[in-house]
PDB file of C-alpha atoms and ligand atoms in Angstrom:
ATOM      1  CA  MET A   5     125.429 167.070 119.024  1.00 57.00           C
ATOM      2  CA  SER A   6     122.637 165.830 121.280  1.00 60.00           C
ATOM      3  CA  GLU A   7     123.813 165.194 124.852  1.00 68.00           C
ATOM      4  CA  GLU A   8     122.442 161.649 124.669  1.00 72.00           C
ATOM      5  CA  CYS A   9     123.998 160.900 121.241  1.00 73.00           C
ATOM      6  CA  THR A  10     124.893 157.207 121.029  1.00 71.00           C
ATOM      7  CA  HIS A  11     126.351 157.597 117.492  1.00 67.00           C
ATOM      8  CA  ASP A  12     123.732 155.111 116.300  1.00 68.00           C
ATOM      9  CA  CYS A  13     121.497 157.210 114.028  1.00 65.00           C
ATOM     10  CA  SER A  14     119.335 154.215 113.105  1.00 61.00           C
ATOM     11  CA  SER A  15     117.706 154.185 116.551  1.00 69.00           C
ATOM     12  CA  CYS A  16     117.403 157.953 117.027  1.00 73.00           C
ATOM     13  CA  HIS A  17     115.447 160.696 115.259  1.00 69.00           C
ATOM     14  CA  GLU A  18     117.326 163.736 116.587  1.00 74.00           C
ATOM     15  CA  ASN A  19     118.850 165.962 113.940  1.00 72.00           C
ATOM     16  CA  CYS A  20     122.219 166.363 115.633  1.00 71.00           C
ATOM     17  CA  ASP A  21     125.637 167.064 114.054  1.00 66.00           C
ATOM     18  CA  HIS A  22     126.496 163.382 114.070  1.00 65.00           C
ATOM     19  CA  ARG A  23     123.689 162.490 111.629  1.00 63.00           C
ATOM     20  CA  PRO A  24     125.130 162.091 108.112  1.00 63.00           C
ATOM     21  CA  PRO A  25     123.340 163.899 105.241  1.00 64.00           C
ATOM     22  CA  GLU A  26     120.508 161.949 103.565  1.00 73.00           C
ATOM     23  CA  LYS A  27     121.740 159.966 100.555  1.00 82.00           C
ATOM     24  CA  ALA A  28     120.115 160.763  97.208  1.00 84.00           C
ATOM     25  CA  SER A  29     117.605 158.379  95.582  1.00 87.00           C
ATOM     26  CA  THR A  30     118.167 156.787  92.213  1.00 89.00           C
ATOM     27  CA  ASN A  31     115.852 157.005  89.202  1.00 87.00           C
ATOM     28  CA  ALA A  32     112.444 155.439  89.974  1.00 88.00           C
ATOM     29  CA  ASP A  33     112.970 152.535  87.532  1.00 89.00           C
ATOM     30  CA  THR A  34     116.371 151.685  88.973  1.00 93.00           C
ATOM     31  CA  HIS A  35     117.002 148.954  91.529  1.00 96.00           C
ATOM     32  CA  ILE A  36     120.613 148.318  92.474  1.00 97.00           C
ATOM     33  CA  LYS A  37     121.457 145.555  94.923  1.00 97.00           C
ATOM     34  CA  HIS A  38     125.032 146.558  95.761  1.00 97.00           C
ATOM     35  CA  VAL A  39     127.159 149.645  95.148  1.00 97.00           C
ATOM     36  CA  ILE A  40     130.931 149.422  95.492  1.00 98.00           C
ATOM     37  CA  GLY A  41     133.323 152.362  95.272  1.00 97.00           C
ATOM     38  CA  ILE A  42     136.824 151.846  93.912  1.00 97.00           C
ATOM     39  CA  VAL A  43     139.068 154.409  95.545  1.00 94.00           C
ATOM     40  CA  SER A  44     142.691 155.514  95.342  1.00 92.00           C
ATOM     41  CA  GLY A  45     144.769 158.111  97.135  1.00 87.00           C
ATOM     42  CA  LYS A  46     146.110 159.476  93.845  1.00 87.00           C
ATOM     43  CA  GLY A  47     145.810 158.969  90.087  1.00 89.00           C
ATOM     44  CA  GLY A  48     147.615 156.390  87.997  1.00 91.00           C
ATOM     45  CA  VAL A  49     147.638 153.520  90.497  1.00 93.00           C
ATOM     46  CA  GLY A  50     145.244 151.341  88.494  1.00 96.00           C
ATOM     47  CA  LYS A  51     141.878 152.257  90.031  1.00 96.00           C
ATOM     48  CA  SER A  52     140.024 152.230  86.696  1.00 98.00           C
ATOM     49  CA  THR A  53     141.737 149.004  85.636  1.00 98.00           C
ATOM     50  CA  VAL A  54     140.602 147.339  88.876  1.00 98.00           C
ATOM     51  CA  THR A  55     137.062 148.709  88.380  1.00 98.00           C
ATOM     52  CA  GLY A  56     136.988 147.284  84.851  1.00 98.00           C
ATOM     53  CA  LEU A  57     138.366 143.895  85.925  1.00 98.00           C
ATOM     54  CA  LEU A  58     135.918 143.459  88.814  1.00 98.00           C
ATOM     55  CA  ALA A  59     132.995 144.538  86.624  1.00 98.00           C
ATOM     56  CA  MET A  60     133.892 142.093  83.859  1.00 98.00           C
ATOM     57  CA  LEU A  61     134.473 139.207  86.328  1.00 98.00           C
ATOM     58  CA  CYS A  62     131.053 139.822  87.903  1.00 98.00           C
ATOM     59  CA  ASN A  63     129.479 140.064  84.457  1.00 98.00           C
ATOM     60  CA  LYS A  64     131.116 136.792  83.404  1.00 97.00           C
ATOM     61  CA  ILE A  65     129.429 134.909  86.233  1.00 97.00           C
ATOM     62  CA  GLY A  66     126.044 136.187  85.106  1.00 98.00           C
ATOM     63  CA  LYS A  67     125.564 139.238  87.319  1.00 98.00           C
ATOM     64  CA  LYS A  68     123.990 142.389  85.916  1.00 98.00           C
ATOM     65  CA  VAL A  69     126.673 145.065  86.235  1.00 98.00           C
ATOM     66  CA  GLY A  70     126.998 148.811  85.756  1.00 98.00           C
ATOM     67  CA  ILE A  71     129.892 151.242  86.107  1.00 98.00           C
ATOM     68  CA  LEU A  72     129.495 154.863  87.167  1.00 98.00           C
ATOM     69  CA  ASP A  73     132.676 156.634  86.074  1.00 97.00           C
ATOM     70  CA  ALA A  74     132.951 159.339  88.721  1.00 96.00           C
ATOM     71  CA  ASP A  75     136.499 160.185  87.650  1.00 94.00           C
ATOM     72  CA  ILE A  76     135.030 163.068  85.658  1.00 92.00           C
ATOM     73  CA  THR A  77     138.290 164.789  84.684  1.00 89.00           C
ATOM     74  CA  GLY A  78     140.221 161.553  84.018  1.00 89.00           C
ATOM     75  CA  PRO A  79     137.570 159.223  82.602  1.00 93.00           C
ATOM     76  CA  SER A  80     138.872 155.925  81.246  1.00 94.00           C
ATOM     77  CA  ILE A  81     136.120 153.330  81.727  1.00 97.00           C
ATOM     78  CA  PRO A  82     134.572 153.500  78.204  1.00 97.00           C
ATOM     79  CA  ARG A  83     138.021 153.118  76.611  1.00 97.00           C
ATOM     80  CA  LEU A  84     138.720 149.918  78.573  1.00 98.00           C
ATOM     81  CA  PHE A  85     135.574 148.316  77.143  1.00 98.00           C
ATOM     82  CA  GLY A  86     135.886 149.825  73.652  1.00 97.00           C
ATOM     83  CA  VAL A  87     132.690 151.828  74.162  1.00 97.00           C
ATOM     84  CA  HIS A  88     132.343 155.015  72.118  1.00 94.00           C
ATOM     85  CA  GLY A  89     129.429 157.315  71.443  1.00 88.00           C
ATOM     86  CA  ILE A  90     127.285 159.787  73.289  1.00 93.00           C
ATOM     87  CA  LEU A  91     124.963 159.179  76.243  1.00 94.00           C
ATOM     88  CA  LYS A  92     121.337 159.604  75.290  1.00 94.00           C
ATOM     89  CA  ALA A  93     118.988 161.469  77.578  1.00 93.00           C
ATOM     90  CA  SER A  94     115.368 162.564  77.827  1.00 92.00           C
ATOM     91  CA  GLU A  95     114.219 165.509  79.901  1.00 88.00           C
ATOM     92  CA  ASN A  96     114.506 163.593  83.182  1.00 88.00           C
ATOM     93  CA  GLU A  97     116.569 160.509  82.443  1.00 94.00           C
ATOM     94  CA  ILE A  98     120.031 159.579  81.223  1.00 95.00           C
ATOM     95  CA  TYR A  99     120.413 156.224  79.444  1.00 97.00           C
ATOM     96  CA  PRO A 100     123.712 154.396  80.013  1.00 97.00           C
ATOM     97  CA  CYS A 101     125.843 153.135  77.130  1.00 97.00           C
ATOM     98  CA  VAL A 102     126.313 149.351  77.071  1.00 97.00           C
ATOM     99  CA  SER A 103     129.500 147.370  76.314  1.00 97.00           C
ATOM    100  CA  LYS A 104     129.553 144.399  73.921  1.00 96.00           C
ATOM    101  CA  SER A 105     129.450 142.101  76.957  1.00 96.00           C
ATOM    102  CA  GLY A 106     126.407 143.897  78.410  1.00 97.00           C
ATOM    103  CA  ILE A 107     127.985 146.119  81.078  1.00 98.00           C
ATOM    104  CA  GLU A 108     126.162 149.434  81.449  1.00 98.00           C
ATOM    105  CA  MET A 109     128.221 152.575  81.944  1.00 98.00           C
ATOM    106  CA  VAL A 110     128.064 156.341  82.254  1.00 97.00           C
ATOM    107  CA  SER A 111     131.110 158.568  81.946  1.00 97.00           C
ATOM    108  CA  SER A 112     131.915 162.180  81.149  1.00 95.00           C
ATOM    109  CA  ASN A 113     133.836 160.822  78.158  1.00 94.00           C
ATOM    110  CA  LEU A 114     130.511 159.683  76.715  1.00 95.00           C
ATOM    111  CA  MET A 115     129.369 163.318  76.723  1.00 93.00           C
ATOM    112  CA  LEU A 116     132.152 164.820  74.622  1.00 86.00           C
ATOM    113  CA  ASP A 117     131.976 165.331  70.852  1.00 81.00           C
ATOM    114  CA  ASN A 118     135.653 164.450  70.732  1.00 83.00           C
ATOM    115  CA  GLU A 119     136.948 161.820  73.201  1.00 79.00           C
ATOM    116  CA  THR A 120     140.346 163.503  73.425  1.00 80.00           C
ATOM    117  CA  ASP A 121     138.908 166.864  74.536  1.00 80.00           C
ATOM    118  CA  PRO A 122     139.772 167.740  78.145  1.00 79.00           C
ATOM    119  CA  VAL A 123     136.959 168.213  80.662  1.00 78.00           C
ATOM    120  CA  LEU A 124     137.406 171.853  81.663  1.00 76.00           C
ATOM    121  CA  TRP A 125     134.510 172.222  84.079  1.00 79.00           C
ATOM    122  CA  ARG A 126     134.620 173.898  87.454  1.00 81.00           C
ATOM    123  CA  GLY A 127     134.240 172.017  90.757  1.00 77.00           C
ATOM    124  CA  PRO A 128     130.497 172.588  91.359  1.00 83.00           C
ATOM    125  CA  ILE A 129     129.645 171.354  87.838  1.00 87.00           C
ATOM    126  CA  LEU A 130     131.800 168.236  88.304  1.00 88.00           C
ATOM    127  CA  ALA A 131     130.107 167.513  91.611  1.00 89.00           C
ATOM    128  CA  SER A 132     126.602 168.038  90.244  1.00 90.00           C
ATOM    129  CA  LEU A 133     127.302 165.837  87.196  1.00 93.00           C
ATOM    130  CA  VAL A 134     128.508 162.994  89.384  1.00 93.00           C
ATOM    131  CA  LYS A 135     125.376 163.350  91.497  1.00 93.00           C
ATOM    132  CA  GLN A 136     123.212 163.265  88.348  1.00 94.00           C
ATOM    133  CA  PHE A 137     124.990 160.096  87.248  1.00 95.00           C
ATOM    134  CA  TRP A 138     123.568 158.591  90.449  1.00 95.00           C
ATOM    135  CA  THR A 139     120.108 160.191  90.567  1.00 95.00           C
ATOM    136  CA  ASP A 140     119.088 160.486  86.900  1.00 96.00           C
ATOM    137  CA  VAL A 141     120.527 157.438  85.139  1.00 97.00           C
ATOM    138  CA  LYS A 142     118.030 154.752  84.217  1.00 96.00           C
ATOM    139  CA  TRP A 143     120.189 151.787  85.214  1.00 96.00           C
ATOM    140  CA  GLY A 144     117.234 149.417  85.528  1.00 96.00           C
ATOM    141  CA  ASP A 145     117.894 146.325  87.669  1.00 97.00           C
ATOM    142  CA  LEU A 146     121.553 145.846  88.582  1.00 98.00           C
ATOM    143  CA  ASP A 147     123.224 143.318  90.870  1.00 98.00           C
ATOM    144  CA  TYR A 148     126.343 145.463  91.182  1.00 98.00           C
ATOM    145  CA  LEU A 149     127.164 149.070  90.414  1.00 98.00           C
ATOM    146  CA  TYR A 150     130.858 149.910  90.552  1.00 98.00           C
ATOM    147  CA  VAL A 151     131.772 153.543  91.105  1.00 98.00           C
ATOM    148  CA  ASP A 152     135.187 154.503  89.737  1.00 97.00           C
ATOM    149  CA  MET A 153     135.861 157.309  92.207  1.00 95.00           C
ATOM    150  CA  PRO A 154     137.965 160.384  91.473  1.00 92.00           C
ATOM    151  CA  PRO A 155     141.463 159.996  92.962  1.00 89.00           C
ATOM    152  CA  GLY A 156     142.285 161.615  96.288  1.00 82.00           C
ATOM    153  CA  THR A 157     140.078 163.199  98.902  1.00 78.00           C
ATOM    154  CA  GLY A 158     138.708 166.190  96.955  1.00 82.00           C
ATOM    155  CA  ASP A 159     135.317 167.756  96.412  1.00 86.00           C
ATOM    156  CA  VAL A 160     133.883 165.322  93.842  1.00 89.00           C
ATOM    157  CA  GLY A 161     134.850 162.282  95.911  1.00 90.00           C
ATOM    158  CA  LEU A 162     133.172 163.866  98.908  1.00 89.00           C
ATOM    159  CA  THR A 163     130.002 164.354  96.837  1.00 91.00           C
ATOM    160  CA  VAL A 164     130.031 160.648  95.928  1.00 92.00           C
ATOM    161  CA  TYR A 165     130.437 159.636  99.562  1.00 92.00           C
ATOM    162  CA  GLN A 166     127.610 161.959 100.610  1.00 91.00           C
ATOM    163  CA  SER A 167     125.131 161.228  97.797  1.00 91.00           C
ATOM    164  CA  VAL A 168     125.654 157.624  96.715  1.00 94.00           C
ATOM    165  CA  LYS A 169     124.523 154.709  98.886  1.00 93.00           C
ATOM    166  CA  LEU A 170     127.866 152.910  98.888  1.00 95.00           C
ATOM    167  CA  ASP A 171     127.860 149.434 100.487  1.00 96.00           C
ATOM    168  CA  GLY A 172     131.624 149.408 100.677  1.00 96.00           C
ATOM    169  CA  ILE A 173     134.817 150.588  99.071  1.00 96.00           C
ATOM    170  CA  ILE A 174     137.965 148.913  97.805  1.00 96.00           C
ATOM    171  CA  ILE A 175     141.191 150.901  98.017  1.00 94.00           C
ATOM    172  CA  VAL A 176     143.688 150.505  95.167  1.00 93.00           C
ATOM    173  CA  THR A 177     147.273 151.435  95.836  1.00 90.00           C
ATOM    174  CA  SER A 178     150.806 150.992  94.630  1.00 88.00           C
ATOM    175  CA  PRO A 179     153.274 149.367  97.067  1.00 85.00           C
ATOM    176  CA  GLN A 180     155.033 152.693  97.708  1.00 79.00           C
ATOM    177  CA  ASP A 181     151.824 154.596  98.422  1.00 76.00           C
ATOM    178  CA  LEU A 182     150.679 151.973 100.873  1.00 68.00           C
ATOM    179  CA  VAL A 183     153.405 152.967 103.316  1.00 65.00           C
ATOM    180  CA  SER A 184     152.847 156.692 102.837  1.00 70.00           C
ATOM    181  CA  MET A 185     150.147 158.973 104.179  1.00 74.00           C
ATOM    182  CA  ILE A 186     148.247 158.824 100.867  1.00 77.00           C
ATOM    183  CA  VAL A 187     146.493 155.585 101.736  1.00 79.00           C
ATOM    184  CA  SER A 188     145.958 156.608 105.370  1.00 84.00           C
ATOM    185  CA  LYS A 189     144.003 159.612 104.133  1.00 85.00           C
ATOM    186  CA  ALA A 190     141.781 157.445 101.912  1.00 86.00           C
ATOM    187  CA  VAL A 191     141.186 155.034 104.809  1.00 88.00           C
ATOM    188  CA  LYS A 192     140.341 157.839 107.220  1.00 89.00           C
ATOM    189  CA  MET A 193     138.010 159.514 104.706  1.00 88.00           C
ATOM    190  CA  ALA A 194     136.006 156.276 104.319  1.00 90.00           C
ATOM    191  CA  GLN A 195     135.908 155.825 108.100  1.00 90.00           C
ATOM    192  CA  MET A 196     134.698 159.399 108.634  1.00 89.00           C
ATOM    193  CA  MET A 197     131.937 158.772 106.074  1.00 88.00           C
ATOM    194  CA  ASP A 198     130.959 155.501 107.797  1.00 90.00           C
ATOM    195  CA  ILE A 199     131.571 153.408 104.670  1.00 93.00           C
ATOM    196  CA  PRO A 200     132.939 149.884 105.222  1.00 95.00           C
ATOM    197  CA  ILE A 201     136.293 149.170 103.586  1.00 95.00           C
ATOM    198  CA  LEU A 202     136.145 145.751 101.906  1.00 96.00           C
ATOM    199  CA  GLY A 203     139.909 145.681 101.549  1.00 95.00           C
ATOM    200  CA  VAL A 204     142.970 146.822  99.668  1.00 94.00           C
ATOM    201  CA  ILE A 205     144.256 145.866  96.229  1.00 95.00           C
ATOM    202  CA  GLU A 206     147.958 146.383  95.725  1.00 93.00           C
ATOM    203  CA  ASN A 207     148.831 147.030  92.078  1.00 94.00           C
ATOM    204  CA  TYR A 208     152.256 146.950  90.387  1.00 93.00           C
ATOM    205  CA  SER A 209     153.361 144.460  93.069  1.00 91.00           C
ATOM    206  CA  TYR A 210     155.534 142.114  91.008  1.00 92.00           C
ATOM    207  CA  VAL A 211     156.425 141.052  87.492  1.00 93.00           C
ATOM    208  CA  LEU A 212     156.322 137.518  86.172  1.00 91.00           C
ATOM    209  CA  CYS A 213     159.544 136.524  84.423  1.00 90.00           C
ATOM    210  CA  PRO A 214     158.524 135.848  80.785  1.00 87.00           C
ATOM    211  CA  ASP A 215     161.080 133.006  80.569  1.00 91.00           C
ATOM    212  CA  CYS A 216     160.640 131.006  83.780  1.00 93.00           C
ATOM    213  CA  GLY A 217     157.352 132.412  85.184  1.00 88.00           C
ATOM    214  CA  LYS A 218     158.973 133.314  88.519  1.00 91.00           C
ATOM    215  CA  ALA A 219     157.314 136.221  90.351  1.00 89.00           C
ATOM    216  CA  ILE A 220     159.827 138.992  90.956  1.00 90.00           C
ATOM    217  CA  ASP A 221     158.746 141.119  93.911  1.00 85.00           C
ATOM    218  CA  LEU A 222     159.666 144.655  92.967  1.00 79.00           C
ATOM    219  CA  PHE A 223     159.145 146.351  96.293  1.00 76.00           C
ATOM    220  CA  GLY A 224     159.009 143.517  98.861  1.00 68.00           C
ATOM    221  CA  SER A 225     155.758 142.458 100.520  1.00 61.00           C
ATOM    222  CA  SER A 226     156.382 142.988 104.224  1.00 59.00           C
ATOM    223  CA  ALA A 227     155.340 146.651 104.253  1.00 73.00           C
ATOM    224  CA  THR A 228     152.013 145.842 102.622  1.00 73.00           C
ATOM    225  CA  SER A 229     151.047 143.237 105.177  1.00 77.00           C
ATOM    226  CA  LYS A 230     152.103 145.507 108.037  1.00 79.00           C
ATOM    227  CA  VAL A 231     150.074 148.502 106.858  1.00 81.00           C
ATOM    228  CA  CYS A 232     147.037 146.267 106.277  1.00 87.00           C
ATOM    229  CA  ASP A 233     147.487 144.834 109.783  1.00 87.00           C
ATOM    230  CA  ASP A 234     147.844 148.329 111.279  1.00 85.00           C
ATOM    231  CA  TYR A 235     144.539 149.433 109.750  1.00 87.00           C
ATOM    232  CA  LYS A 236     142.882 146.011 110.137  1.00 90.00           C
ATOM    233  CA  LEU A 237     142.304 145.846 106.373  1.00 92.00           C
ATOM    234  CA  LYS A 238     142.153 142.751 104.189  1.00 94.00           C
ATOM    235  CA  LEU A 239     144.678 142.528 101.373  1.00 93.00           C
ATOM    236  CA  LEU A 240     142.352 141.386  98.584  1.00 96.00           C
ATOM    237  CA  ALA A 241     144.836 141.126  95.726  1.00 95.00           C
ATOM    238  CA  ARG A 242     148.386 141.749  94.628  1.00 93.00           C
ATOM    239  CA  MET A 243     148.381 142.598  90.923  1.00 95.00           C
ATOM    240  CA  PRO A 244     151.431 142.069  88.724  1.00 95.00           C
ATOM    241  CA  ILE A 245     152.696 144.592  86.223  1.00 95.00           C
ATOM    242  CA  ASP A 246     151.342 142.955  83.112  1.00 95.00           C
ATOM    243  CA  PRO A 247     152.043 144.246  79.584  1.00 94.00           C
ATOM    244  CA  ALA A 248     149.359 141.910  78.182  1.00 95.00           C
ATOM    245  CA  LEU A 249     146.748 143.558  80.427  1.00 97.00           C
ATOM    246  CA  VAL A 250     147.792 147.037  79.246  1.00 96.00           C
ATOM    247  CA  LYS A 251     147.444 145.896  75.639  1.00 97.00           C
ATOM    248  CA  LEU A 252     143.926 144.566  76.249  1.00 98.00           C
ATOM    249  CA  CYS A 253     142.974 147.795  78.052  1.00 98.00           C
ATOM    250  CA  ASP A 254     144.409 149.976  75.284  1.00 97.00           C
ATOM    251  CA  GLU A 255     142.501 147.978  72.672  1.00 98.00           C
ATOM    252  CA  GLY A 256     139.196 148.181  74.583  1.00 97.00           C
ATOM    253  CA  ARG A 257     139.245 144.432  75.286  1.00 98.00           C
ATOM    254  CA  ILE A 258     139.489 144.283  79.095  1.00 98.00           C
ATOM    255  CA  ASP A 259     136.644 141.735  78.874  1.00 95.00           C
ATOM    256  CA  GLU A 260     139.188 139.222  77.592  1.00 96.00           C
ATOM    257  CA  ALA A 261     141.608 139.574  80.551  1.00 96.00           C
ATOM    258  CA  ALA A 262     142.066 136.497  82.770  1.00 92.00           C
ATOM    259  CA  ALA A 263     142.961 138.260  86.059  1.00 94.00           C
ATOM    260  CA  PRO A 264     143.423 135.146  88.256  1.00 94.00           C
ATOM    261  CA  PHE A 265     144.877 137.394  91.003  1.00 95.00           C
ATOM    262  CA  MET A 266     141.447 139.013  91.432  1.00 96.00           C
ATOM    263  CA  HIS A 267     139.522 136.108  92.917  1.00 94.00           C
ATOM    264  CA  ASP A 268     139.657 137.091  96.599  1.00 96.00           C
ATOM    265  CA  ALA A 269     138.538 140.597  95.640  1.00 97.00           C
ATOM    266  CA  LEU A 270     135.639 139.155  93.642  1.00 97.00           C
ATOM    267  CA  ASP A 271     134.696 136.925  96.585  1.00 96.00           C
ATOM    268  CA  ALA A 272     134.683 139.965  98.900  1.00 96.00           C
ATOM    269  CA  VAL A 273     132.233 141.685  96.549  1.00 97.00           C
ATOM    270  CA  LEU A 274     130.022 138.607  96.158  1.00 96.00           C
ATOM    271  CA  ALA A 275     129.933 138.174  99.949  1.00 95.00           C
ATOM    272  CA  LEU A 276     128.209 141.549 100.409  1.00 91.00           C
TER     273      LEU A 276
HETATM  274  P1  ADP B 308     143.896 155.235  87.678  1.00 97.75           P
HETATM  275  O1  ADP B 308     142.467 154.913  87.395  1.00 97.75           O
HETATM  276  O2  ADP B 308     144.291 154.946  89.089  1.00 97.75           O
HETATM  277  O3  ADP B 308     144.300 156.607  87.243  1.00 97.75           O
HETATM  278  P2  ADP B 308     144.482 153.391  85.507  1.00 97.75           P
HETATM  279  O4  ADP B 308     143.705 152.161  85.837  1.00 97.75           O
HETATM  280  O5  ADP B 308     143.918 154.309  84.464  1.00 97.75           O
HETATM  281  O6  ADP B 308     144.803 154.215  86.828  1.00 97.75           O
HETATM  282  O7  ADP B 308     145.952 152.908  85.106  1.00 97.75           O
HETATM  283  C1  ADP B 308     146.941 153.852  84.712  1.00 97.75           C
HETATM  284  C2  ADP B 308     147.770 153.214  83.595  1.00 97.75           C
HETATM  285  O8  ADP B 308     148.510 152.120  84.118  1.00 97.75           O
HETATM  286  C3  ADP B 308     146.928 152.677  82.439  1.00 97.75           C
HETATM  287  O9  ADP B 308     147.605 152.906  81.233  1.00 97.75           O
HETATM  288  C4  ADP B 308     146.850 151.186  82.737  1.00 97.75           C
HETATM  289  O10 ADP B 308     146.674 150.393  81.564  1.00 97.75           O
HETATM  290  C5  ADP B 308     148.195 150.932  83.399  1.00 97.75           C
HETATM  291  N1  ADP B 308     148.128 149.819  84.359  1.00 97.75           N
HETATM  292  C6  ADP B 308     147.278 149.696  85.409  1.00 97.75           C
HETATM  293  N2  ADP B 308     147.501 148.556  86.077  1.00 97.75           N
HETATM  294  C7  ADP B 308     148.515 147.930  85.428  1.00 97.75           C
HETATM  295  C8  ADP B 308     149.208 146.689  85.613  1.00 97.75           C
HETATM  296  N3  ADP B 308     148.906 145.878  86.614  1.00 97.75           N
HETATM  297  N4  ADP B 308     150.199 146.369  84.752  1.00 97.75           N
HETATM  298  C9  ADP B 308     150.540 147.209  83.766  1.00 97.75           C
HETATM  299  N5  ADP B 308     149.931 148.395  83.535  1.00 97.75           N
HETATM  300  C10 ADP B 308     148.921 148.738  84.347  1.00 97.75           C
END
């Protein structure tokens, strides 16, 4: 590190250890206004569901939206939107598939002859595919690109942080994980990569009684607020466990979800 390093690389041209690697450029015909990563400390907490909900809410208010499914070994974005088929590509470009509602998407699941086949590729191939999804896809003009990140703090996630020009990330967590080290690691990874954290979405927070509509807090809410306070993070949403949402997701109809609990999260994205 340079002896005079001020940690502000924008005003300095020295190539010291503090300077982050150059981010990769997108396809020449692609112009994306905002890129938001959806992150979780581990799988199964609802990261893809949140990605799908935010994308469809943005799309519903007339924004042009794309989703880069960087969860290469656990891809679920096309299924949520009922998109099937194979990505088309020319020598230098990949063309995204488009949902009925007009959301563009790329995913490893749109590269398999059989959607139920596992992705058995080694780490370097996963990382280079995710990078190609950023550099080679002809997204065209997008207001928002959501990146459904791989869970955890592994190699592919690191590639996304280093290659993709993320404007901010949203961390999705379950109430139990919020108080464990899993979320701390995700927070620290984003901080080390100099990516702003827009806030946290807590999933599986409560259930609504089907008879009286009362919200039953399954894990209590005090821990959530405390952890968010400790890390100075905004709690953007508390999502209920919702069998109707699962049904819509399983049937490829996430576009029809209401998701009233998502409005603060949407506002945080629109405020970028
Ligand atoms: P991740 O991307 O973190 O692995 P997913 O979004 O794929 O997680 O969700 C895992 C499973 O949990 C899916 O079957 C999804 O439909 C279900 N799920 C996610 N959020 C909820 C919720 N709020 N209520 C009920 N089921 C949910």
